[in-house]
Amino acid sequence: MGKRLGQQRGEPMRPTSPNGSLVEQAWYKAAVEAVDNFLDVRLPPGNQGPTVLHEAMRYAVFGRGKRLRPVLVLSACRALGGEQSQALPAAAAVELIHTYSLVHDDLPAMDDDDMRRGRPTLHKVYDDATAILVGDALLTLAFELLADDLGRQCGPDIAVQASLELARAAGSQGLIAGQMKDLAAEGQNVDAESLERIHRAKTGALFVACVRLGGLTAGADHRQLAALTTYAQAFGLAFQIVDDILDVVGEAHRLGRPSGRDEDRGKATFPRLYGLAGARRQVEKQVVQARQALADLNLPARQLELLLHFVAVRDH
Ligand code: GRG
């Protein structure tokens, strides 16, 4: 059995500092290291053919990402009393899907971005065709990890359930629906309800899948999965509202990408709808809902609390 996160390493879990330096905490770093090691083993080596494709997959995955989604998977598993090793394949799978979405989103046909995770976007370093294929390969590998690694770790029933959860979250009624609606909404007047709907799909669905996958790998029941879902829905919305706020007030060197891009593209955003102070109040509202869901879960879930605090106060 694998190591449990944090406490078995004798690390106290301190609250984050006001600027959200959760990512500097030992338990968080240990979780990221475990995910990165897993990904390093499971991504084909850069010297294995097709070498350019495999090098480029590694370029995409090993940028300066926060690894928030895989850490959420591991933290949800832990909250339910599971072992880290049970949830690692699902954590890695989610990170692969997230990374693929970033690579495709950065392409000229979508958001056309030059910088990501503190360095040039993949299509700038390689080319558009390679970026498309890298995205395709990362998406496909995610499901290989669930069928193979998760199946061996937790059995075929959990692997099938996890695949279904992740496929639905990433598919044409989840992440891809959100992206489609987001592109269509550029330059349009979007009301609060529609904006929320876009982001519940574009960013929220994957966060929900993270905690549900973590819960599933630890044997969560329906009531626990429902509480985790409510937590993640509010978490995802808080994350997105802060993302919009950071696009207005954030520093490019902290974000690893330029700010002000939403305004340039005429995107509907929460600060545009509510103003900056109003958007911050919306974050608070989501945090309260997410905290209530953790209270309903009625289990020690310190890491999920810390992650929630981090998304609300983060500066990157
Ligand atoms: C192309 C199918 C497809 C989907 C794209 C998620 C998404 C949909 C696009 C990403 C563009 C974007 C900036 C969305 C805002 C929220 C978001 C996902 C930000 C990036 O997530 P972080 O901050 O990134 O967790 P790191 O790099 O830390 O992993």
mmCIF file of C-alpha atoms and ligand atoms in Angstrom:
data_model
loop_
_atom_site.group_PDB
_atom_site.id
_atom_site.type_symbol
_atom_site.label_atom_id
_atom_site.label_comp_id
_atom_site.label_asym_id
_atom_site.label_seq_id
_atom_site.Cartn_x
_atom_site.Cartn_y
_atom_site.Cartn_z
ATOM 1 C CA MET A 1 0.000 0.000 0.000
ATOM 2 C CA GLY A 2 1.234 3.513 -0.787
ATOM 3 C CA LYS A 3 2.038 6.325 1.585
ATOM 4 C CA ARG A 4 -0.813 8.451 2.887
ATOM 5 C CA LEU A 5 -0.407 12.143 2.108
ATOM 6 C CA GLY A 6 0.964 14.615 4.622
ATOM 7 C CA GLN A 7 0.444 13.441 8.146
ATOM 8 C CA GLN A 8 2.380 10.169 7.921
ATOM 9 C CA ARG A 9 5.319 12.246 6.764
ATOM 10 C CA GLY A 10 5.074 14.081 10.078
ATOM 11 C CA GLU A 11 4.257 17.350 8.332
ATOM 12 C CA PRO A 12 1.842 19.687 10.098
ATOM 13 C CA MET A 13 -0.777 21.091 7.732
ATOM 14 C CA ARG A 14 -0.629 24.827 8.340
ATOM 15 C CA PRO A 15 -3.183 27.256 6.967
ATOM 16 C CA THR A 16 -2.025 29.103 3.862
ATOM 17 C CA SER A 17 -0.550 32.574 4.013
ATOM 18 C CA PRO A 18 -2.745 35.369 2.647
ATOM 19 C CA ASN A 19 -1.145 35.166 -0.813
ATOM 20 C CA GLY A 20 -2.124 31.539 -1.069
ATOM 21 C CA SER A 21 1.280 29.871 -0.774
ATOM 22 C CA LEU A 22 -0.321 26.468 -0.280
ATOM 23 C CA VAL A 23 1.798 25.166 -3.133
ATOM 24 C CA GLU A 24 4.862 25.721 -0.910
ATOM 25 C CA GLN A 25 3.557 23.445 1.843
ATOM 26 C CA ALA A 26 5.268 20.112 2.316
ATOM 27 C CA TRP A 27 2.134 17.956 1.984
ATOM 28 C CA TYR A 28 1.203 19.702 -1.262
ATOM 29 C CA LYS A 29 4.733 19.375 -2.653
ATOM 30 C CA ALA A 30 4.775 15.677 -1.718
ATOM 31 C CA ALA A 31 1.490 15.138 -3.558
ATOM 32 C CA VAL A 32 2.779 16.950 -6.646
ATOM 33 C CA GLU A 33 5.996 14.924 -6.543
ATOM 34 C CA ALA A 34 4.037 11.661 -6.408
ATOM 35 C CA VAL A 35 1.908 12.729 -9.388
ATOM 36 C CA ASP A 36 4.949 13.913 -11.353
ATOM 37 C CA ASN A 37 6.829 10.676 -10.685
ATOM 38 C CA PHE A 38 3.832 8.678 -11.810
ATOM 39 C CA LEU A 39 3.467 10.766 -14.971
ATOM 40 C CA ASP A 40 7.188 10.490 -15.664
ATOM 41 C CA VAL A 41 6.978 6.705 -15.568
ATOM 42 C CA ARG A 42 3.796 6.479 -17.630
ATOM 43 C CA LEU A 43 4.542 9.054 -20.337
ATOM 44 C CA PRO A 44 6.565 7.466 -23.135
ATOM 45 C CA PRO A 45 10.245 8.519 -22.925
ATOM 46 C CA GLY A 46 11.293 11.358 -25.204
ATOM 47 C CA ASN A 47 13.788 9.114 -26.986
ATOM 48 C CA GLN A 48 11.103 6.567 -27.932
ATOM 49 C CA GLY A 49 9.561 7.022 -31.370
ATOM 50 C CA PRO A 50 7.825 9.069 -32.511
ATOM 51 C CA THR A 51 10.393 11.132 -30.596
ATOM 52 C CA VAL A 52 9.080 14.604 -31.461
ATOM 53 C CA LEU A 53 5.589 13.649 -30.317
ATOM 54 C CA HIS A 54 6.807 12.128 -27.068
ATOM 55 C CA GLU A 55 9.177 15.023 -26.323
ATOM 56 C CA ALA A 56 6.346 17.447 -26.979
ATOM 57 C CA MET A 57 3.946 15.519 -24.696
ATOM 58 C CA ARG A 58 6.524 15.877 -21.937
ATOM 59 C CA TYR A 59 7.005 19.568 -22.717
ATOM 60 C CA ALA A 60 3.257 20.092 -22.238
ATOM 61 C CA VAL A 61 2.961 18.066 -19.039
ATOM 62 C CA PHE A 62 6.111 19.181 -17.218
ATOM 63 C CA GLY A 63 5.635 22.963 -17.427
ATOM 64 C CA ARG A 64 5.034 25.100 -14.338
ATOM 65 C CA GLY A 65 1.522 23.761 -13.648
ATOM 66 C CA LYS A 66 0.071 23.927 -10.151
ATOM 67 C CA ARG A 67 -1.264 20.334 -10.314
ATOM 68 C CA LEU A 68 -4.383 21.474 -8.488
ATOM 69 C CA ARG A 69 -6.614 18.853 -10.084
ATOM 70 C CA PRO A 70 -4.526 15.771 -9.285
ATOM 71 C CA VAL A 71 -3.965 17.039 -5.748
ATOM 72 C CA LEU A 72 -7.741 17.356 -5.412
ATOM 73 C CA VAL A 73 -8.118 13.718 -6.495
ATOM 74 C CA LEU A 74 -5.582 12.572 -3.892
ATOM 75 C CA SER A 75 -7.083 14.805 -1.190
ATOM 76 C CA ALA A 76 -10.616 13.544 -1.790
ATOM 77 C CA CYS A 77 -9.325 9.961 -1.609
ATOM 78 C CA ARG A 78 -7.557 10.766 1.624
ATOM 79 C CA ALA A 79 -10.635 12.437 3.130
ATOM 80 C CA LEU A 80 -12.499 9.175 2.545
ATOM 81 C CA GLY A 81 -9.743 7.176 4.235
ATOM 82 C CA GLY A 82 -8.091 5.866 1.063
ATOM 83 C CA GLU A 83 -4.423 5.375 0.244
ATOM 84 C CA GLN A 84 -2.562 7.655 -2.159
ATOM 85 C CA SER A 85 -1.505 4.739 -4.367
ATOM 86 C CA GLN A 86 -5.163 3.899 -5.062
ATOM 87 C CA ALA A 87 -5.876 7.348 -6.472
ATOM 88 C CA LEU A 88 -2.623 8.116 -8.311
ATOM 89 C CA PRO A 89 -3.673 6.724 -11.728
ATOM 90 C CA ALA A 90 -6.886 8.782 -11.608
ATOM 91 C CA ALA A 91 -4.957 11.862 -10.452
ATOM 92 C CA ALA A 92 -2.529 11.510 -13.362
ATOM 93 C CA ALA A 93 -5.361 10.890 -15.827
ATOM 94 C CA VAL A 94 -7.095 14.108 -14.815
ATOM 95 C CA GLU A 95 -3.873 16.100 -15.179
ATOM 96 C CA LEU A 96 -3.374 14.674 -18.686
ATOM 97 C CA ILE A 97 -6.867 15.760 -19.713
ATOM 98 C CA HIS A 98 -6.364 19.209 -18.217
ATOM 99 C CA THR A 99 -3.029 19.577 -20.023
ATOM 100 C CA TYR A 100 -4.507 18.476 -23.345
ATOM 101 C CA SER A 101 -7.254 21.100 -22.953
ATOM 102 C CA LEU A 102 -4.651 23.813 -22.344
ATOM 103 C CA VAL A 103 -2.576 22.765 -25.384
ATOM 104 C CA HIS A 104 -5.620 22.830 -27.658
ATOM 105 C CA ASP A 105 -7.018 25.995 -26.080
ATOM 106 C CA ASP A 106 -3.764 27.849 -26.826
ATOM 107 C CA LEU A 107 -3.913 27.086 -30.561
ATOM 108 C CA PRO A 108 -4.525 29.950 -33.023
ATOM 109 C CA ALA A 109 -7.966 28.516 -33.867
ATOM 110 C CA MET A 110 -8.972 28.863 -30.227
ATOM 111 C CA ASP A 111 -7.497 31.384 -27.767
ATOM 112 C CA ASP A 112 -4.261 31.895 -29.728
ATOM 113 C CA ASP A 113 -1.884 32.254 -26.785
ATOM 114 C CA ASP A 114 1.903 32.531 -26.871
ATOM 115 C CA MET A 115 2.719 31.763 -23.237
ATOM 116 C CA ARG A 116 1.555 29.001 -20.901
ATOM 117 C CA ARG A 117 2.913 27.729 -17.609
ATOM 118 C CA GLY A 118 5.720 30.276 -17.752
ATOM 119 C CA ARG A 119 7.040 29.340 -21.183
ATOM 120 C CA PRO A 120 6.112 29.479 -24.869
ATOM 121 C CA THR A 121 2.990 27.535 -25.787
ATOM 122 C CA LEU A 122 3.509 24.143 -27.355
ATOM 123 C CA HIS A 123 2.494 25.156 -30.876
ATOM 124 C CA LYS A 124 5.034 28.007 -30.744
ATOM 125 C CA VAL A 125 7.867 25.621 -29.874
ATOM 126 C CA TYR A 126 6.739 22.824 -32.195
ATOM 127 C CA ASP A 127 3.861 23.541 -34.612
ATOM 128 C CA ASP A 128 0.060 23.463 -34.734
ATOM 129 C CA ALA A 129 -0.154 19.903 -36.068
ATOM 130 C CA THR A 130 2.111 18.602 -33.299
ATOM 131 C CA ALA A 131 0.045 20.489 -30.691
ATOM 132 C CA ILE A 132 -3.160 18.876 -31.968
ATOM 133 C CA LEU A 133 -1.575 15.418 -31.898
ATOM 134 C CA VAL A 134 -0.073 15.969 -28.443
ATOM 135 C CA GLY A 135 -3.536 16.884 -27.137
ATOM 136 C CA ASP A 136 -5.033 13.793 -28.759
ATOM 137 C CA ALA A 137 -2.310 11.556 -27.329
ATOM 138 C CA LEU A 138 -2.631 12.975 -23.781
ATOM 139 C CA LEU A 139 -6.400 12.524 -23.854
ATOM 140 C CA THR A 140 -6.036 8.949 -25.011
ATOM 141 C CA LEU A 141 -3.322 8.124 -22.481
ATOM 142 C CA ALA A 142 -5.603 9.367 -19.678
ATOM 143 C CA PHE A 143 -8.082 6.582 -20.409
ATOM 144 C CA GLU A 144 -5.283 4.040 -20.784
ATOM 145 C CA LEU A 145 -4.202 4.892 -17.219
ATOM 146 C CA LEU A 146 -7.732 4.314 -15.935
ATOM 147 C CA ALA A 147 -8.196 1.016 -17.775
ATOM 148 C CA ASP A 148 -4.729 -0.312 -17.014
ATOM 149 C CA ASP A 149 -3.207 1.225 -13.872
ATOM 150 C CA LEU A 150 -6.435 2.046 -12.029
ATOM 151 C CA GLY A 151 -7.916 -1.310 -13.008
ATOM 152 C CA ARG A 152 -4.951 -3.110 -11.448
ATOM 153 C CA GLN A 153 -4.992 -0.870 -8.378
ATOM 154 C CA CYS A 154 -8.734 -0.768 -7.590
ATOM 155 C CA GLY A 155 -10.316 -3.457 -9.777
ATOM 156 C CA PRO A 156 -12.316 -3.319 -13.012
ATOM 157 C CA ASP A 157 -15.566 -1.983 -11.494
ATOM 158 C CA ILE A 158 -13.934 1.165 -10.127
ATOM 159 C CA ALA A 159 -11.927 1.572 -13.359
ATOM 160 C CA VAL A 160 -15.120 1.474 -15.433
ATOM 161 C CA GLN A 161 -16.935 3.911 -13.124
ATOM 162 C CA ALA A 162 -13.969 6.286 -13.124
ATOM 163 C CA SER A 163 -13.728 6.126 -16.935
ATOM 164 C CA LEU A 164 -17.401 6.988 -17.232
ATOM 165 C CA GLU A 165 -17.069 9.936 -14.826
ATOM 166 C CA LEU A 166 -14.032 11.300 -16.622
ATOM 167 C CA ALA A 167 -15.425 10.742 -20.135
ATOM 168 C CA ARG A 168 -18.610 12.614 -19.233
ATOM 169 C CA ALA A 169 -16.720 15.472 -17.580
ATOM 170 C CA ALA A 170 -14.327 15.870 -20.524
ATOM 171 C CA GLY A 171 -16.856 15.241 -23.292
ATOM 172 C CA SER A 172 -19.350 17.154 -25.388
ATOM 173 C CA GLN A 173 -21.579 17.880 -22.414
ATOM 174 C CA GLY A 174 -18.729 18.869 -20.108
ATOM 175 C CA LEU A 175 -15.378 20.512 -20.845
ATOM 176 C CA ILE A 176 -15.848 20.552 -24.622
ATOM 177 C CA ALA A 177 -19.398 21.939 -24.345
ATOM 178 C CA GLY A 178 -18.054 24.706 -22.108
ATOM 179 C CA GLN A 179 -15.269 25.526 -24.538
ATOM 180 C CA MET A 180 -17.715 25.616 -27.467
ATOM 181 C CA LYS A 181 -20.087 27.925 -25.594
ATOM 182 C CA ASP A 182 -17.216 30.103 -24.388
ATOM 183 C CA LEU A 183 -15.965 30.626 -27.945
ATOM 184 C CA ALA A 184 -19.499 31.390 -29.162
ATOM 185 C CA ALA A 185 -19.987 33.930 -26.365
ATOM 186 C CA GLU A 186 -16.969 36.071 -27.364
ATOM 187 C CA GLY A 187 -18.112 39.626 -28.099
ATOM 188 C CA GLN A 188 -21.691 38.805 -26.969
ATOM 189 C CA ASN A 189 -23.709 40.109 -24.041
ATOM 190 C CA VAL A 190 -23.846 37.174 -21.659
ATOM 191 C CA ASP A 191 -25.977 37.215 -18.510
ATOM 192 C CA ALA A 192 -24.847 35.817 -15.156
ATOM 193 C CA GLU A 193 -26.805 32.597 -15.527
ATOM 194 C CA SER A 194 -25.296 31.792 -18.947
ATOM 195 C CA LEU A 195 -21.804 32.683 -17.758
ATOM 196 C CA GLU A 196 -22.161 30.345 -14.820
ATOM 197 C CA ARG A 197 -23.439 27.596 -17.127
ATOM 198 C CA ILE A 198 -20.411 28.017 -19.419
ATOM 199 C CA HIS A 199 -17.976 27.714 -16.548
ATOM 200 C CA ARG A 200 -19.745 24.886 -14.759
ATOM 201 C CA ALA A 201 -18.984 22.934 -17.948
ATOM 202 C CA LYS A 202 -15.663 24.421 -19.072
ATOM 203 C CA THR A 203 -13.780 24.341 -15.782
ATOM 204 C CA GLY A 204 -16.258 23.001 -13.220
ATOM 205 C CA ALA A 205 -16.948 19.571 -14.701
ATOM 206 C CA LEU A 206 -13.324 18.496 -14.437
ATOM 207 C CA PHE A 207 -13.061 19.668 -10.808
ATOM 208 C CA VAL A 208 -16.186 17.659 -10.012
ATOM 209 C CA ALA A 209 -14.658 14.615 -11.706
ATOM 210 C CA CYS A 210 -11.497 15.076 -9.610
ATOM 211 C CA VAL A 211 -13.204 14.750 -6.244
ATOM 212 C CA ARG A 212 -15.605 12.063 -7.412
ATOM 213 C CA LEU A 213 -12.702 9.995 -8.781
ATOM 214 C CA GLY A 214 -10.815 10.469 -5.517
ATOM 215 C CA GLY A 215 -13.935 9.423 -3.615
ATOM 216 C CA LEU A 216 -14.615 6.429 -5.864
ATOM 217 C CA THR A 217 -11.099 5.079 -5.455
ATOM 218 C CA ALA A 218 -11.605 5.170 -1.676
ATOM 219 C CA GLY A 219 -15.012 3.478 -1.827
ATOM 220 C CA ALA A 220 -17.225 6.546 -1.184
ATOM 221 C CA ASP A 221 -20.973 5.937 -0.930
ATOM 222 C CA HIS A 222 -23.696 7.968 -2.700
ATOM 223 C CA ARG A 223 -24.139 10.457 0.139
ATOM 224 C CA GLN A 224 -20.407 11.113 0.327
ATOM 225 C CA LEU A 225 -20.133 11.481 -3.455
ATOM 226 C CA ALA A 226 -23.009 13.974 -3.381
ATOM 227 C CA ALA A 227 -21.271 16.100 -0.724
ATOM 228 C CA LEU A 228 -17.992 15.950 -2.664
ATOM 229 C CA THR A 229 -19.845 16.998 -5.825
ATOM 230 C CA THR A 230 -21.404 20.037 -4.139
ATOM 231 C CA TYR A 231 -17.989 21.001 -2.743
ATOM 232 C CA ALA A 232 -16.371 20.725 -6.172
ATOM 233 C CA GLN A 233 -19.102 22.639 -8.000
ATOM 234 C CA ALA A 234 -18.620 25.595 -5.674
ATOM 235 C CA PHE A 235 -14.828 25.129 -5.723
ATOM 236 C CA GLY A 236 -14.827 25.182 -9.535
ATOM 237 C CA LEU A 237 -16.876 28.336 -9.749
ATOM 238 C CA ALA A 238 -14.699 30.058 -7.135
ATOM 239 C CA PHE A 239 -11.609 28.967 -9.115
ATOM 240 C CA GLN A 240 -13.010 30.401 -12.357
ATOM 241 C CA ILE A 241 -14.143 33.705 -10.836
ATOM 242 C CA VAL A 242 -10.667 34.159 -9.331
ATOM 243 C CA ASP A 243 -9.181 33.228 -12.728
ATOM 244 C CA ASP A 244 -11.214 36.057 -14.279
ATOM 245 C CA ILE A 245 -10.158 38.451 -11.505
ATOM 246 C CA LEU A 246 -6.493 37.520 -12.000
ATOM 247 C CA ASP A 247 -6.819 38.201 -15.705
ATOM 248 C CA VAL A 248 -7.614 41.802 -14.688
ATOM 249 C CA VAL A 249 -5.332 42.327 -11.688
ATOM 250 C CA GLY A 250 -2.826 39.446 -11.831
ATOM 251 C CA GLU A 251 0.874 39.717 -12.607
ATOM 252 C CA ALA A 252 1.992 37.954 -15.768
ATOM 253 C CA HIS A 253 5.163 36.580 -14.184
ATOM 254 C CA ARG A 254 3.135 34.923 -11.403
ATOM 255 C CA LEU A 255 0.472 33.664 -13.788
ATOM 256 C CA GLY A 256 2.975 32.281 -16.306
ATOM 257 C CA ARG A 257 0.900 33.874 -19.078
ATOM 258 C CA PRO A 258 -0.104 37.422 -19.979
ATOM 259 C CA SER A 259 -3.027 39.058 -18.180
ATOM 260 C CA GLY A 260 -5.698 41.195 -19.883
ATOM 261 C CA ARG A 261 -6.427 38.590 -22.555
ATOM 262 C CA ASP A 262 -10.146 38.272 -21.681
ATOM 263 C CA GLU A 263 -10.698 41.989 -22.277
ATOM 264 C CA ASP A 264 -8.763 41.827 -25.597
ATOM 265 C CA ARG A 265 -11.042 39.031 -26.779
ATOM 266 C CA GLY A 266 -14.294 40.578 -25.598
ATOM 267 C CA LYS A 267 -14.914 37.651 -23.271
ATOM 268 C CA ALA A 268 -17.768 37.613 -20.817
ATOM 269 C CA THR A 269 -16.223 37.446 -17.361
ATOM 270 C CA PHE A 270 -17.360 37.693 -13.773
ATOM 271 C CA PRO A 271 -15.568 41.041 -13.131
ATOM 272 C CA ARG A 272 -17.220 42.434 -16.260
ATOM 273 C CA LEU A 273 -20.661 41.373 -14.983
ATOM 274 C CA TYR A 274 -20.259 42.134 -11.293
ATOM 275 C CA GLY A 275 -17.275 44.511 -11.061
ATOM 276 C CA LEU A 276 -14.130 43.434 -9.178
ATOM 277 C CA ALA A 277 -15.625 43.834 -5.701
ATOM 278 C CA GLY A 278 -18.816 42.076 -6.773
ATOM 279 C CA ALA A 279 -16.803 39.222 -8.296
ATOM 280 C CA ARG A 280 -14.899 38.839 -5.031
ATOM 281 C CA ARG A 281 -18.214 38.620 -3.175
ATOM 282 C CA GLN A 282 -19.255 35.859 -5.578
ATOM 283 C CA VAL A 283 -16.065 33.971 -4.677
ATOM 284 C CA GLU A 284 -16.942 34.273 -0.991
ATOM 285 C CA LYS A 285 -20.447 32.950 -1.691
ATOM 286 C CA GLN A 286 -18.984 29.858 -3.368
ATOM 287 C CA VAL A 287 -16.494 29.328 -0.549
ATOM 288 C CA VAL A 288 -19.325 29.320 2.002
ATOM 289 C CA GLN A 289 -21.222 26.721 -0.063
ATOM 290 C CA ALA A 290 -18.154 24.537 -0.464
ATOM 291 C CA ARG A 291 -17.425 24.702 3.280
ATOM 292 C CA GLN A 292 -20.994 23.666 4.032
ATOM 293 C CA ALA A 293 -20.568 20.665 1.720
ATOM 294 C CA LEU A 294 -17.439 19.644 3.641
ATOM 295 C CA ALA A 295 -19.361 19.989 6.889
ATOM 296 C CA ASP A 296 -22.059 17.708 5.399
ATOM 297 C CA LEU A 297 -19.360 15.211 4.423
ATOM 298 C CA ASN A 298 -18.676 15.004 8.132
ATOM 299 C CA LEU A 299 -15.158 13.602 7.789
ATOM 300 C CA PRO A 300 -11.756 15.154 8.525
ATOM 301 C CA ALA A 301 -10.971 16.836 5.201
ATOM 302 C CA ARG A 302 -8.238 19.332 6.063
ATOM 303 C CA GLN A 303 -6.594 19.168 2.645
ATOM 304 C CA LEU A 304 -9.888 19.896 0.865
ATOM 305 C CA GLU A 305 -10.329 22.913 3.182
ATOM 306 C CA LEU A 306 -6.806 24.152 2.427
ATOM 307 C CA LEU A 307 -7.294 23.727 -1.318
ATOM 308 C CA LEU A 308 -10.525 25.704 -1.122
ATOM 309 C CA HIS A 309 -8.811 28.513 0.764
ATOM 310 C CA PHE A 310 -6.013 28.491 -1.803
ATOM 311 C CA VAL A 311 -8.286 28.867 -4.838
ATOM 312 C CA ALA A 312 -10.023 31.804 -3.189
ATOM 313 C CA VAL A 313 -6.864 33.760 -2.308
ATOM 314 C CA ARG A 314 -4.389 32.596 -4.950
ATOM 315 C CA ASP A 315 -2.378 35.046 -7.049
ATOM 316 C CA HIS A 316 -1.434 32.547 -9.769
HETATM 317 C C1 GRG B 1 -9.768 22.881 -25.890
HETATM 318 C C2 GRG B 1 -11.341 20.998 -25.285
HETATM 319 C C3 GRG B 1 -10.710 22.267 -24.949
HETATM 320 C C4 GRG B 1 -11.023 22.826 -23.788
HETATM 321 C C5 GRG B 1 -10.387 23.992 -23.248
HETATM 322 C C6 GRG B 1 -10.107 24.441 -19.724
HETATM 323 C C7 GRG B 1 -10.129 25.013 -21.080
HETATM 324 C C8 GRG B 1 -11.077 24.439 -22.012
HETATM 325 C C9 GRG B 1 -9.287 25.969 -21.487
HETATM 326 C C10 GRG B 1 -8.238 26.560 -20.662
HETATM 327 C C11 GRG B 1 -8.194 28.029 -20.850
HETATM 328 C C12 GRG B 1 -8.325 28.727 -19.567
HETATM 329 C C13 GRG B 1 -7.246 29.687 -19.241
HETATM 330 C C14 GRG B 1 -9.371 28.515 -18.793
HETATM 331 C C15 GRG B 1 -9.553 29.164 -17.509
HETATM 332 C C16 GRG B 1 -9.453 28.248 -16.347
HETATM 333 C C17 GRG B 1 -8.283 27.362 -16.420
HETATM 334 C C18 GRG B 1 -8.554 25.989 -16.819
HETATM 335 C C19 GRG B 1 -7.076 27.826 -16.115
HETATM 336 C C20 GRG B 1 -5.856 27.003 -16.073
HETATM 337 O O1 GRG B 1 -5.887 26.125 -14.971
HETATM 338 P P1 GRG B 1 -4.741 26.160 -13.859
HETATM 339 O O2 GRG B 1 -4.593 27.565 -13.346
HETATM 340 O O3 GRG B 1 -3.503 25.794 -14.766
HETATM 341 O O4 GRG B 1 -5.026 25.127 -12.839
HETATM 342 P P2 GRG B 1 -2.119 25.063 -14.392
HETATM 343 O O5 GRG B 1 -1.204 25.471 -15.505
HETATM 344 O O6 GRG B 1 -1.665 25.545 -13.047
HETATM 345 O O7 GRG B 1 -2.397 23.596 -14.422
#
